[in-house]
Amino acid sequence: MTPERPRHLAEALRRRDWLVSAWPWRALAYLVSTVPIAGVLAIGLLVIGAPLLAALNAFRQHGRPPDLPLMLFLAVGSLTVLALAPIVSFPVAVVERWRLGLVDGRPLPVPRWTGLAARYRSAAGWREVAYLFCLGGIAPIAYWVFLLLVLLDIGLIASPWLAFNSTSEPGDAAQVIVVWGTVDTAGEAVPYAIVGVLLVPVLWYAAGLLAAGQAAVVRWTLARPVDAAALREVARSRTRLVSAYEAERRRIERDLHDGAQPRLTSLTLQLGLARLDVGEDSPAARPLAVAHDQARGLMVMLRQLVHGIRPQSLTDLGLAGAVRELADAAPVAVTVSADLDGELPEIVETTAFFVVSEALGNVVRHAGATRAEVRLSRTDGDLVVEVSDDGRGGADPSRGTGLTGLADRVAAADGRLLLASPPDGPTLVRVELPWPR
Amino acid sequence: MAAVTRVVLAEDEVLLREGLVALLTRFDFTVCAAVGSAPELLDAARTHQPDLVLTDIRMPPDRRDDGLRVAVALRAERPRLPVVVLSQYVQTGYAAALLDSGDGQRVGYLLKDRVAEVTEFVDTLRRVTAGGTAIDPDVVRQLLHRPRDPLRALSAREREVLALLAEGRSNASIAARLHVTEAAVGKHVGNILLKLDLPPSDDTNRRVLAVLTYLRADPAG
């Protein structure tokens, strides 16, 4: 029992106030508006099934195959309709999604027309075709059965009047046939009428169930999960975002390097010059010395800060050169082999650099290695960065050796990180980043 | 210094350029030209034929290693032209490029931060002008990080001496710095040269250079 308002028919059906709520009417509106669509589709289905029906008919009635020209004609019609199905299904699906709003308040993804070829290639297109078959084939049968039940119930309820009217003719012993018997007089028909009235809520529920069933089928076939094209779009836009972020980092680094750093250096220099002219015994000497020291400390800090934003070596030397600098600075022996041609995308360059930086850091911190090797190469569509060491191995991303953060960073650049690190080593970190030729 | 040292200076940030001019002037250098881009530096150095070129690395037009490229080009024209290059970051490759230029001497590669130590900075400029070589201690430290077998053979003290040698210091200055006798330094230097398989010589700079050349040789070899 949900206290808040139901969002769709199936929820409403489970509530006690179903019969007196607006929901049954919505269900009814849904059912009634289905009829013309299902009717048209049923005809289409008949056209598709026509050759089979014609053949069956010919065998049953004449015991021989049907005429070839007729069969050809029917087959061409059938195949044409079948071939058009994915195109026809698009507008139908649009209408059906809109109609689903009658019985289901939950939002639906709105698919766009992605071109003719996509209708035949995408799973979503064929799911819509499958729905056409449901609507043209199964729905009419269910609707007929339901309509029959409704008509029977109306007969039951109306039976006293029918009996009364038929007996109003003198000398006429007309009988009114109700479901499982006949009645002669209005009085005899009353129990049937009572049963009929009692059946109304049952039918009310049945209508709800039928509509809910159909809505579930619609949701299942038409409200499909977002397909790969859209996912690619999402990933691309994330990559765009990261690229914008990289460009921003570069701008900040440049501003600091070209603006703030030289000014701070200049300030420190001026303080240094001032100290030359201030005697040791001057009261200004000490605060000046402190200011000078602080400015020097700030220079170091700012340098590290800028380096963290975007390593200058990357700007100046490119990836291979910057990686060699990293190798130079590492306390273990690192050999670098680079086989790169062409201009790297900025985001790939920085990501690769930080991968090497972080991986070498891990080698030093955790691996207890004596040697490491960095290989940069270009495959068909990727930049491949491999960092291997002869350390103790057993690197475990779940133990948080910075590997997961690295993987996140790589993923943001639309790449992937692979790790092989058996106990006792060797460890290999391999990163593939998209670098289209 | 008897003669006046004539300097051409290149630094793109105006404030720092002015500061450097003030510093140089104060210590009796003559600043012939103070410019803010690589092409201007090339022109000024060719025009003034200075005793010393002091330049930043990253500057217009490309804001990459323009200053360094001009320095190397100038030393190709005048192999004995003293050049001191200021770098925002330690980049061993730059130091190597500079040491490979011209006659491999009279070059300085310093972190920009060093200008804060006014007197030491001026000493370095004078050393380079006089024919010495000055490589920033941080560069040397980074190079010494390289685990090369011959270097592993050096003791901690020998490494210290080597680093100071690389800064272009004389034995006397090293002795003062490490609070040991000059003779002890001489012995260390001898040992270092022996361990690193370098021919002994009286010329500290050549020894330093040989050491640095050796250090920056590709470790894969």
Coordinates of N, CA, C and O in Angstrom, one line a residue, chain A residues 33-183:
Chain A
S33 N -8.5 3.9 -27.3 CA -7.6 4.6 -28.3 C -6.7 3.6 -28.9 O -6.1 3.8 -30.0
T34 N -6.5 2.4 -28.3 CA -5.7 1.3 -28.9 C -6.4 0.7 -30.2 O -5.7 0.4 -31.1
V35 N -7.7 0.6 -30.1 CA -8.5 -0.1 -31.1 C -8.1 0.3 -32.5 O -7.8 -0.6 -33.3
P36 N -8.2 1.6 -32.9 CA -8.0 1.9 -34.3 C -6.5 1.5 -34.7 O -6.3 1.0 -35.8
I37 N -5.6 1.8 -33.8 CA -4.2 1.5 -34.2 C -4.0 0.0 -34.4 O -3.5 -0.5 -35.4
A38 N -4.5 -0.8 -33.4 CA -4.4 -2.2 -33.5 C -5.1 -2.8 -34.7 O -4.6 -3.7 -35.3
G39 N -6.2 -2.2 -35.0 CA -7.0 -2.6 -36.2 C -6.2 -2.5 -37.5 O -6.1 -3.4 -38.3
V40 N -5.6 -1.3 -37.7 CA -4.8 -1.1 -38.9 C -3.6 -2.0 -38.9 O -3.3 -2.6 -40.0
L41 N -3.0 -2.2 -37.8 CA -1.8 -3.1 -37.7 C -2.2 -4.6 -38.0 O -1.5 -5.3 -38.7
A42 N -3.4 -4.9 -37.5 CA -3.9 -6.3 -37.8 C -4.0 -6.6 -39.3 O -3.7 -7.6 -39.8
I43 N -4.5 -5.5 -40.0 CA -4.6 -5.7 -41.5 C -3.2 -5.9 -42.1 O -3.0 -6.8 -42.9
G44 N -2.3 -5.1 -41.6 CA -0.9 -5.3 -42.1 C -0.4 -6.7 -41.8 O 0.2 -7.3 -42.7
L45 N -0.7 -7.2 -40.7 CA -0.3 -8.5 -40.3 C -0.9 -9.6 -41.2 O -0.3 -10.6 -41.6
L46 N -2.2 -9.3 -41.5 CA -2.9 -10.2 -42.4 C -2.2 -10.2 -43.8 O -2.1 -11.3 -44.4
V47 N -1.8 -9.0 -44.3 CA -1.1 -9.0 -45.6 C 0.2 -9.8 -45.5 O 0.5 -10.5 -46.5
I48 N 0.9 -9.7 -44.4 CA 2.1 -10.5 -44.3 C 1.8 -12.0 -44.3 O 2.5 -12.8 -44.9
G49 N 0.8 -12.3 -43.6 CA 0.4 -13.7 -43.5 C -0.4 -14.2 -44.6 O -0.7 -15.4 -44.7
A50 N -0.7 -13.3 -45.6 CA -1.6 -13.7 -46.7 C -1.1 -14.9 -47.5 O -1.9 -15.9 -47.8
P51 N 0.1 -15.0 -47.9 CA 0.5 -16.2 -48.7 C 0.3 -17.5 -48.0 O -0.2 -18.5 -48.5
L52 N 0.6 -17.5 -46.7 CA 0.4 -18.7 -45.9 C -1.1 -19.1 -45.8 O -1.5 -20.2 -46.0
L53 N -1.9 -18.1 -45.6 CA -3.4 -18.3 -45.5 C -3.9 -18.8 -46.8 O -4.7 -19.8 -46.9
A54 N -3.4 -18.2 -47.9 CA -3.9 -18.6 -49.2 C -3.5 -20.0 -49.5 O -4.3 -20.8 -50.0
A55 N -2.3 -20.4 -49.1 CA -1.8 -21.8 -49.4 C -2.7 -22.7 -48.6 O -3.2 -23.8 -49.1
L56 N -2.9 -22.4 -47.3 CA -3.7 -23.3 -46.4 C -5.1 -23.5 -47.0 O -5.6 -24.6 -47.1
N57 N -5.6 -22.4 -47.4 CA -7.0 -22.4 -48.0 C -7.1 -23.3 -49.2 O -8.0 -24.1 -49.3
A58 N -6.1 -23.1 -50.1 CA -6.1 -23.9 -51.3 C -6.0 -25.4 -51.0 O -6.7 -26.2 -51.6
F59 N -5.2 -25.7 -50.1 CA -5.0 -27.2 -49.8 C -6.3 -27.7 -49.2 O -6.7 -28.8 -49.5
R60 N -6.9 -26.9 -48.3 CA -8.0 -27.4 -47.5 C -9.2 -27.6 -48.5 O -9.9 -28.5 -48.4
Q61 N -9.4 -26.6 -49.4 CA -10.6 -26.6 -50.2 C -10.4 -27.4 -51.5 O -11.4 -28.1 -51.9
H62 N -9.2 -27.3 -52.1 CA -9.1 -28.0 -53.4 C -8.0 -29.1 -53.4 O -7.9 -29.8 -54.4
G63 N -7.3 -29.2 -52.3 CA -6.3 -30.2 -52.2 C -5.1 -30.0 -53.2 O -4.5 -31.0 -53.6
R64 N -4.9 -28.8 -53.6 CA -3.8 -28.5 -54.5 C -3.1 -27.2 -54.1 O -3.8 -26.4 -53.5
P65 N -1.9 -27.0 -54.6 CA -1.3 -25.7 -54.3 C -2.1 -24.5 -55.0 O -2.7 -24.8 -56.0
P66 N -1.9 -23.3 -54.4 CA -2.6 -22.2 -55.0 C -2.0 -21.8 -56.3 O -0.8 -22.2 -56.6
D67 N -2.6 -20.9 -57.1 CA -2.0 -20.4 -58.3 C -0.7 -19.6 -58.1 O -0.6 -18.9 -57.1
L68 N 0.2 -19.9 -59.0 CA 1.5 -19.2 -58.8 C 1.4 -17.7 -58.9 O 2.0 -17.0 -58.0
P69 N 0.7 -17.2 -59.9 CA 0.6 -15.7 -60.0 C 0.1 -15.1 -58.7 O 0.6 -14.1 -58.2
L70 N -1.0 -15.7 -58.2 CA -1.6 -15.2 -57.0 C -0.6 -15.2 -55.8 O -0.4 -14.2 -55.1
M71 N 0.1 -16.4 -55.7 CA 1.1 -16.5 -54.6 C 2.2 -15.5 -54.8 O 2.6 -14.9 -53.8
L72 N 2.7 -15.3 -56.0 CA 3.7 -14.3 -56.2 C 3.3 -12.9 -55.8 O 4.0 -12.2 -55.1
F73 N 2.0 -12.6 -56.2 CA 1.5 -11.3 -55.9 C 1.4 -11.1 -54.3 O 1.8 -10.1 -53.8
L74 N 0.9 -12.1 -53.7 CA 0.7 -12.1 -52.2 C 2.1 -12.0 -51.6 O 2.3 -11.3 -50.6
A75 N 3.0 -12.8 -52.1 CA 4.4 -12.8 -51.5 C 5.0 -11.5 -51.6 O 5.7 -11.0 -50.6
V76 N 4.9 -10.8 -52.8 CA 5.6 -9.5 -52.9 C 4.9 -8.5 -52.0 O 5.6 -7.8 -51.3
G77 N 3.6 -8.6 -51.9 CA 2.9 -7.7 -50.9 C 3.4 -7.9 -49.5 O 3.7 -7.0 -48.8
S78 N 3.5 -9.2 -49.1 CA 3.9 -9.6 -47.8 C 5.3 -9.1 -47.5 O 5.5 -8.4 -46.4
L79 N 6.2 -9.3 -48.4 CA 7.6 -8.9 -48.2 C 7.7 -7.4 -48.1 O 8.5 -6.8 -47.4
T80 N 6.9 -6.7 -49.0 CA 7.0 -5.2 -49.0 C 6.6 -4.7 -47.6 O 7.3 -3.9 -47.0
V81 N 5.5 -5.2 -47.1 CA 5.0 -4.7 -45.8 C 6.0 -5.0 -44.8 O 6.3 -4.2 -43.9
L82 N 6.6 -6.3 -44.8 CA 7.6 -6.7 -43.9 C 8.8 -5.8 -43.9 O 9.3 -5.3 -42.9
A83 N 9.2 -5.4 -45.1 CA 10.4 -4.6 -45.3 C 10.1 -3.2 -44.8 O 11.0 -2.5 -44.3
L84 N 8.9 -2.7 -44.9 CA 8.6 -1.4 -44.5 C 8.4 -1.3 -42.9 O 8.3 -0.2 -42.4
A85 N 8.2 -2.5 -42.3 CA 7.9 -2.5 -40.9 C 8.8 -1.6 -40.0 O 8.3 -0.8 -39.2
P86 N 10.1 -1.7 -40.2 CA 11.0 -0.9 -39.3 C 10.7 0.6 -39.5 O 11.0 1.4 -38.6
I87 N 10.3 1.0 -40.7 CA 10.0 2.4 -41.0 C 8.7 2.8 -40.4 O 8.5 3.8 -39.7
V88 N 7.7 2.0 -40.6 CA 6.3 2.2 -40.1 C 6.4 2.2 -38.6 O 5.7 3.0 -37.9
S89 N 7.2 1.4 -38.0 CA 7.2 1.3 -36.6 C 7.7 2.6 -35.9 O 7.3 2.8 -34.7
F90 N 8.4 3.4 -36.6 CA 8.9 4.6 -35.9 C 7.7 5.6 -35.5 O 7.6 5.9 -34.3
P91 N 6.9 6.0 -36.5 CA 5.8 6.8 -36.1 C 4.8 6.2 -35.1 O 4.3 6.8 -34.1
V92 N 4.6 4.9 -35.3 CA 3.7 4.1 -34.4 C 4.3 4.2 -33.0 O 3.6 4.4 -32.0
A93 N 5.6 3.9 -32.9 CA 6.3 4.0 -31.6 C 6.2 5.3 -30.9 O 5.9 5.4 -29.7
V94 N 6.3 6.4 -31.7 CA 6.2 7.7 -31.2 C 4.8 7.9 -30.6 O 4.6 8.4 -29.4
V95 N 3.7 7.5 -31.4 CA 2.4 7.7 -30.9 C 2.2 6.8 -29.6 O 1.6 7.2 -28.7
E96 N 2.7 5.6 -29.7 CA 2.5 4.7 -28.5 C 3.2 5.2 -27.3 O 2.6 5.1 -26.2
R97 N 4.4 5.8 -27.4 CA 5.0 6.3 -26.3 C 4.2 7.5 -25.7 O 4.1 7.6 -24.5
W98 N 3.6 8.3 -26.6 CA 2.8 9.4 -26.2 C 1.6 8.9 -25.4 O 1.2 9.4 -24.4
R99 N 0.9 7.8 -26.0 CA -0.3 7.3 -25.4 C 0.0 6.6 -24.1 O -0.9 6.6 -23.2
L100 N 1.2 6.1 -23.9 CA 1.5 5.5 -22.7 C 1.3 6.4 -21.5 O 1.1 6.0 -20.4
G101 N 1.5 7.7 -21.8 CA 1.3 8.7 -20.8 C -0.1 8.7 -20.1 O -0.3 9.1 -19.0
L102 N -1.1 8.1 -20.8 CA -2.4 8.0 -20.3 C -2.4 7.1 -19.0 O -3.2 7.3 -18.1
V103 N -1.6 6.1 -19.0 CA -1.6 5.1 -17.9 C -0.3 5.0 -17.1 O -0.2 4.2 -16.3
D104 N 0.6 5.9 -17.5 CA 2.0 5.8 -16.9 C 2.6 7.1 -16.9 O 2.9 7.7 -17.9
G105 N 2.8 7.7 -15.7 CA 3.4 9.0 -15.6 C 4.9 9.1 -15.6 O 5.5 10.1 -15.6
R106 N 5.5 7.9 -15.7 CA 7.0 7.9 -15.6 C 7.6 8.4 -16.9 O 7.0 8.0 -18.0
P107 N 8.7 9.1 -16.9 CA 9.2 9.7 -18.1 C 9.8 8.6 -19.0 O 10.3 7.5 -18.5
L108 N 9.8 8.8 -20.3 CA 10.3 7.9 -21.2 C 11.4 8.5 -22.0 O 11.4 9.7 -22.2
P109 N 12.5 7.7 -22.4 CA 13.5 8.3 -23.3 C 12.8 8.6 -24.6 O 12.0 7.9 -25.1
V110 N 13.1 9.8 -25.2 CA 12.6 10.1 -26.5 C 13.6 9.8 -27.6 O 14.7 10.5 -27.6
P111 N 13.4 8.8 -28.4 CA 14.4 8.5 -29.4 C 14.3 9.5 -30.5 O 13.3 10.0 -30.8
R112 N 15.5 9.7 -31.2 CA 15.5 10.6 -32.3 C 15.5 9.8 -33.6 O 16.0 8.6 -33.6
W113 N 15.1 10.3 -34.7 CA 15.2 9.7 -36.0 C 16.7 9.8 -36.4 O 17.2 10.8 -36.6
T114 N 17.3 8.6 -36.4 CA 18.8 8.6 -36.7 C 19.1 8.2 -38.1 O 20.2 7.9 -38.4
G115 N 18.1 8.2 -39.0 CA 18.4 7.9 -40.4 C 17.8 6.5 -40.7 O 17.5 5.7 -39.8
L116 N 17.7 6.3 -42.0 CA 17.0 5.1 -42.5 C 17.7 3.9 -42.1 O 17.2 2.9 -41.7
A117 N 19.0 3.9 -42.4 CA 19.8 2.7 -42.2 C 19.8 2.3 -40.7 O 19.8 1.1 -40.4
A118 N 19.8 3.3 -39.8 CA 19.8 2.9 -38.4 C 18.6 2.2 -38.0 O 18.6 1.3 -37.1
R119 N 17.5 2.4 -38.7 CA 16.2 1.7 -38.4 C 16.4 0.2 -38.6 O 15.8 -0.6 -37.9
Y120 N 17.2 -0.2 -39.6 CA 17.4 -1.6 -39.9 C 18.5 -2.2 -39.1 O 18.6 -3.4 -38.9
R121 N 19.4 -1.3 -38.6 CA 20.6 -1.8 -37.9 C 20.5 -1.9 -36.4 O 21.1 -2.7 -35.8
S122 N 19.6 -0.9 -35.9 CA 19.6 -0.8 -34.4 C 18.7 -1.8 -33.8 O 17.6 -2.2 -34.3
A123 N 19.1 -2.3 -32.6 CA 18.2 -3.3 -31.9 C 16.9 -2.6 -31.5 O 15.8 -3.2 -31.6
A124 N 17.0 -1.3 -31.2 CA 15.8 -0.5 -30.8 C 14.8 -0.5 -31.9 O 13.5 -0.7 -31.7
G125 N 15.2 -0.4 -33.2 CA 14.3 -0.4 -34.3 C 13.5 -1.7 -34.4 O 12.3 -1.7 -34.6
W126 N 14.2 -2.8 -34.2 CA 13.6 -4.1 -34.3 C 12.7 -4.4 -33.1 O 11.7 -5.2 -33.2
R127 N 13.1 -3.8 -32.0 CA 12.2 -4.0 -30.9 C 10.8 -3.3 -31.1 O 9.8 -3.8 -30.8
E128 N 10.9 -2.2 -31.8 CA 9.7 -1.5 -32.2 C 8.8 -2.3 -33.1 O 7.6 -2.4 -33.0
V129 N 9.5 -3.0 -34.1 CA 8.8 -3.9 -35.0 C 8.2 -5.0 -34.2 O 7.0 -5.4 -34.5
A130 N 8.9 -5.6 -33.3 CA 8.3 -6.6 -32.4 C 7.0 -6.1 -31.8 O 6.0 -6.9 -31.7
Y131 N 7.1 -4.9 -31.3 CA 5.9 -4.3 -30.7 C 4.7 -4.2 -31.7 O 3.6 -4.5 -31.3
L132 N 5.0 -3.9 -32.9 CA 4.0 -3.8 -34.0 C 3.3 -5.2 -34.1 O 2.1 -5.2 -34.2
F133 N 4.1 -6.2 -34.1 CA 3.5 -7.6 -34.2 C 2.6 -7.9 -33.0 O 1.5 -8.5 -33.1
C134 N 3.1 -7.5 -31.8 CA 2.2 -7.7 -30.6 C 0.9 -6.9 -30.8 O -0.2 -7.5 -30.5
L135 N 1.0 -5.7 -31.2 CA -0.2 -4.8 -31.2 C -1.1 -5.3 -32.4 O -2.3 -5.3 -32.2
G136 N -0.5 -5.8 -33.5 CA -1.4 -6.2 -34.6 C -1.9 -7.6 -34.4 O -2.9 -8.0 -35.0
G137 N -1.2 -8.5 -33.7 CA -1.5 -9.9 -33.6 C -2.2 -10.3 -32.3 O -3.3 -10.8 -32.2
I138 N -1.5 -10.0 -31.2 CA -2.0 -10.5 -29.9 C -3.1 -9.6 -29.3 O -4.1 -10.0 -28.8
A139 N -2.8 -8.2 -29.4 CA -3.8 -7.3 -28.9 C -5.2 -7.5 -29.4 O -6.2 -7.5 -28.6
P140 N -5.4 -7.7 -30.7 CA -6.8 -7.8 -31.2 C -7.5 -9.0 -30.5 O -8.7 -8.9 -30.2
I141 N -6.8 -10.1 -30.4 CA -7.4 -11.3 -29.8 C -7.8 -11.0 -28.3 O -9.0 -11.3 -27.9
A142 N -6.9 -10.4 -27.6 CA -7.2 -10.1 -26.2 C -8.4 -9.1 -26.1 O -9.3 -9.3 -25.3
Y143 N -8.4 -8.2 -27.1 CA -9.5 -7.2 -27.1 C -10.8 -7.8 -27.4 O -11.9 -7.5 -26.8
W144 N -10.8 -8.8 -28.4 CA -12.1 -9.5 -28.7 C -12.6 -10.2 -27.5 O -13.8 -10.2 -27.2
V145 N -11.7 -10.9 -26.8 CA -12.2 -11.7 -25.7 C -12.8 -10.8 -24.6 O -13.9 -11.0 -24.1
F146 N -12.1 -9.7 -24.4 CA -12.6 -8.7 -23.4 C -14.0 -8.1 -23.8 O -14.9 -8.0 -23.0
L147 N -14.1 -7.8 -25.1 CA -15.3 -7.2 -25.6 C -16.4 -8.2 -25.5 O -17.6 -7.9 -25.1
L148 N -16.1 -9.5 -25.7 CA -17.1 -10.6 -25.6 C -17.6 -10.6 -24.1 O -18.9 -10.7 -23.9
L149 N -16.7 -10.5 -23.2 CA -17.1 -10.6 -21.8 C -18.0 -9.4 -21.4 O -19.0 -9.5 -20.7
V150 N -17.6 -8.2 -21.9 CA -18.4 -7.0 -21.7 C -19.8 -7.2 -22.2 O -20.8 -6.9 -21.5
L151 N -19.9 -7.7 -23.4 CA -21.2 -7.8 -24.0 C -22.1 -8.8 -23.2 O -23.3 -8.6 -23.0
L152 N -21.4 -9.9 -22.8 CA -22.2 -10.9 -22.0 C -22.7 -10.3 -20.7 O -23.9 -10.5 -20.3
D153 N -21.9 -9.4 -20.1 CA -22.3 -8.8 -18.9 C -23.4 -7.9 -19.1 O -24.4 -7.8 -18.3
I154 N -23.3 -7.1 -20.2 CA -24.4 -6.2 -20.5 C -25.7 -7.0 -20.7 O -26.8 -6.6 -20.2
G155 N -25.6 -8.2 -21.4 CA -26.7 -9.1 -21.6 C -27.3 -9.5 -20.2 O -28.6 -9.5 -20.0
L156 N -26.5 -9.8 -19.3 CA -26.9 -10.3 -18.0 C -27.7 -9.1 -17.3 O -28.8 -9.3 -16.8
I157 N -27.1 -8.0 -17.3 CA -27.7 -6.9 -16.6 C -29.0 -6.5 -17.2 O -30.0 -6.2 -16.6
A158 N -29.0 -6.5 -18.5 CA -30.3 -6.1 -19.3 C -31.3 -7.2 -19.3 O -32.4 -6.9 -19.8
S159 N -31.0 -8.4 -18.9 CA -31.9 -9.5 -19.1 C -33.4 -9.3 -18.5 O -34.3 -9.6 -19.2
P160 N -33.6 -8.6 -17.4 CA -35.0 -8.4 -16.9 C -35.8 -7.6 -17.9 O -36.9 -7.9 -18.2
W161 N -35.1 -6.5 -18.4 CA -35.8 -5.7 -19.4 C -36.1 -6.4 -20.7 O -37.2 -6.4 -21.2
L162 N -35.1 -7.2 -21.1 CA -35.3 -7.9 -22.3 C -36.4 -8.9 -22.2 O -37.3 -9.1 -23.0
A163 N -36.4 -9.6 -21.0 CA -37.5 -10.6 -20.7 C -38.8 -9.9 -20.6 O -39.8 -10.4 -21.2
F164 N -38.8 -8.7 -20.0 CA -40.1 -8.0 -19.8 C -40.6 -7.6 -21.2 O -41.8 -7.7 -21.5
N165 N -39.7 -7.0 -22.0 CA -40.1 -6.6 -23.3 C -40.6 -7.7 -24.2 O -41.6 -7.6 -25.0
S166 N -39.9 -8.9 -24.1 CA -40.3 -10.0 -25.0 C -41.7 -10.6 -24.5 O -42.4 -11.1 -25.3
T167 N -42.0 -10.5 -23.2 CA -43.2 -11.0 -22.8 C -44.4 -10.0 -22.8 O -45.5 -10.3 -22.6
S168 N -44.0 -8.7 -23.2 CA -45.1 -7.7 -23.3 C -46.0 -8.0 -24.5 O -47.1 -7.6 -24.6
E169 N -45.5 -8.8 -25.4 CA -46.3 -9.2 -26.6 C -47.2 -10.3 -26.1 O -46.7 -11.4 -25.7
P170 N -48.5 -10.1 -26.1 CA -49.4 -11.2 -25.7 C -49.3 -12.4 -26.6 O -49.1 -12.3 -27.8
G171 N -49.3 -13.6 -25.9 CA -49.3 -14.9 -26.6 C -48.0 -15.2 -27.1 O -47.8 -16.2 -27.8
D172 N -47.0 -14.4 -26.8 CA -45.7 -14.7 -27.3 C -44.8 -15.3 -26.2 O -44.6 -14.7 -25.2
A173 N -44.4 -16.5 -26.4 CA -43.6 -17.1 -25.3 C -42.1 -17.0 -25.7 O -41.4 -18.0 -25.8
A174 N -41.7 -15.8 -25.9 CA -40.3 -15.7 -26.3 C -39.4 -15.9 -25.1 O -39.7 -15.6 -24.0
Q175 N -38.2 -16.5 -25.5 CA -37.3 -16.7 -24.4 C -36.1 -15.9 -24.6 O -35.6 -15.6 -25.7
V176 N -35.6 -15.4 -23.5 CA -34.3 -14.6 -23.6 C -33.2 -15.5 -23.1 O -33.2 -16.2 -22.1
I177 N -32.2 -15.6 -24.0 CA -31.1 -16.5 -23.6 C -30.0 -15.7 -22.9 O -29.5 -14.7 -23.3
V178 N -29.8 -16.1 -21.6 CA -28.6 -15.6 -20.9 C -27.6 -16.6 -20.9 O -27.7 -17.7 -21.4
V179 N -26.5 -16.3 -20.2 CA -25.3 -17.1 -20.4 C -25.5 -18.7 -20.3 O -25.1 -19.4 -21.2
W180 N -26.0 -19.1 -19.2 CA -26.1 -20.5 -19.1 C -27.6 -21.0 -19.0 O -27.9 -22.0 -18.4
G181 N -28.5 -20.2 -19.5 CA -29.9 -20.7 -19.4 C -30.8 -19.7 -20.2 O -30.4 -18.8 -20.8
T182 N -32.1 -20.0 -20.0 CA -33.0 -19.1 -20.7 C -34.0 -18.7 -19.6 O -34.3 -19.4 -18.6
V183 N -34.5 -17.5 -19.8 CA -35.5 -17.0 -18.8 C -36.8 -16.6 -19.6 O -36.7 -16.1 -20.8

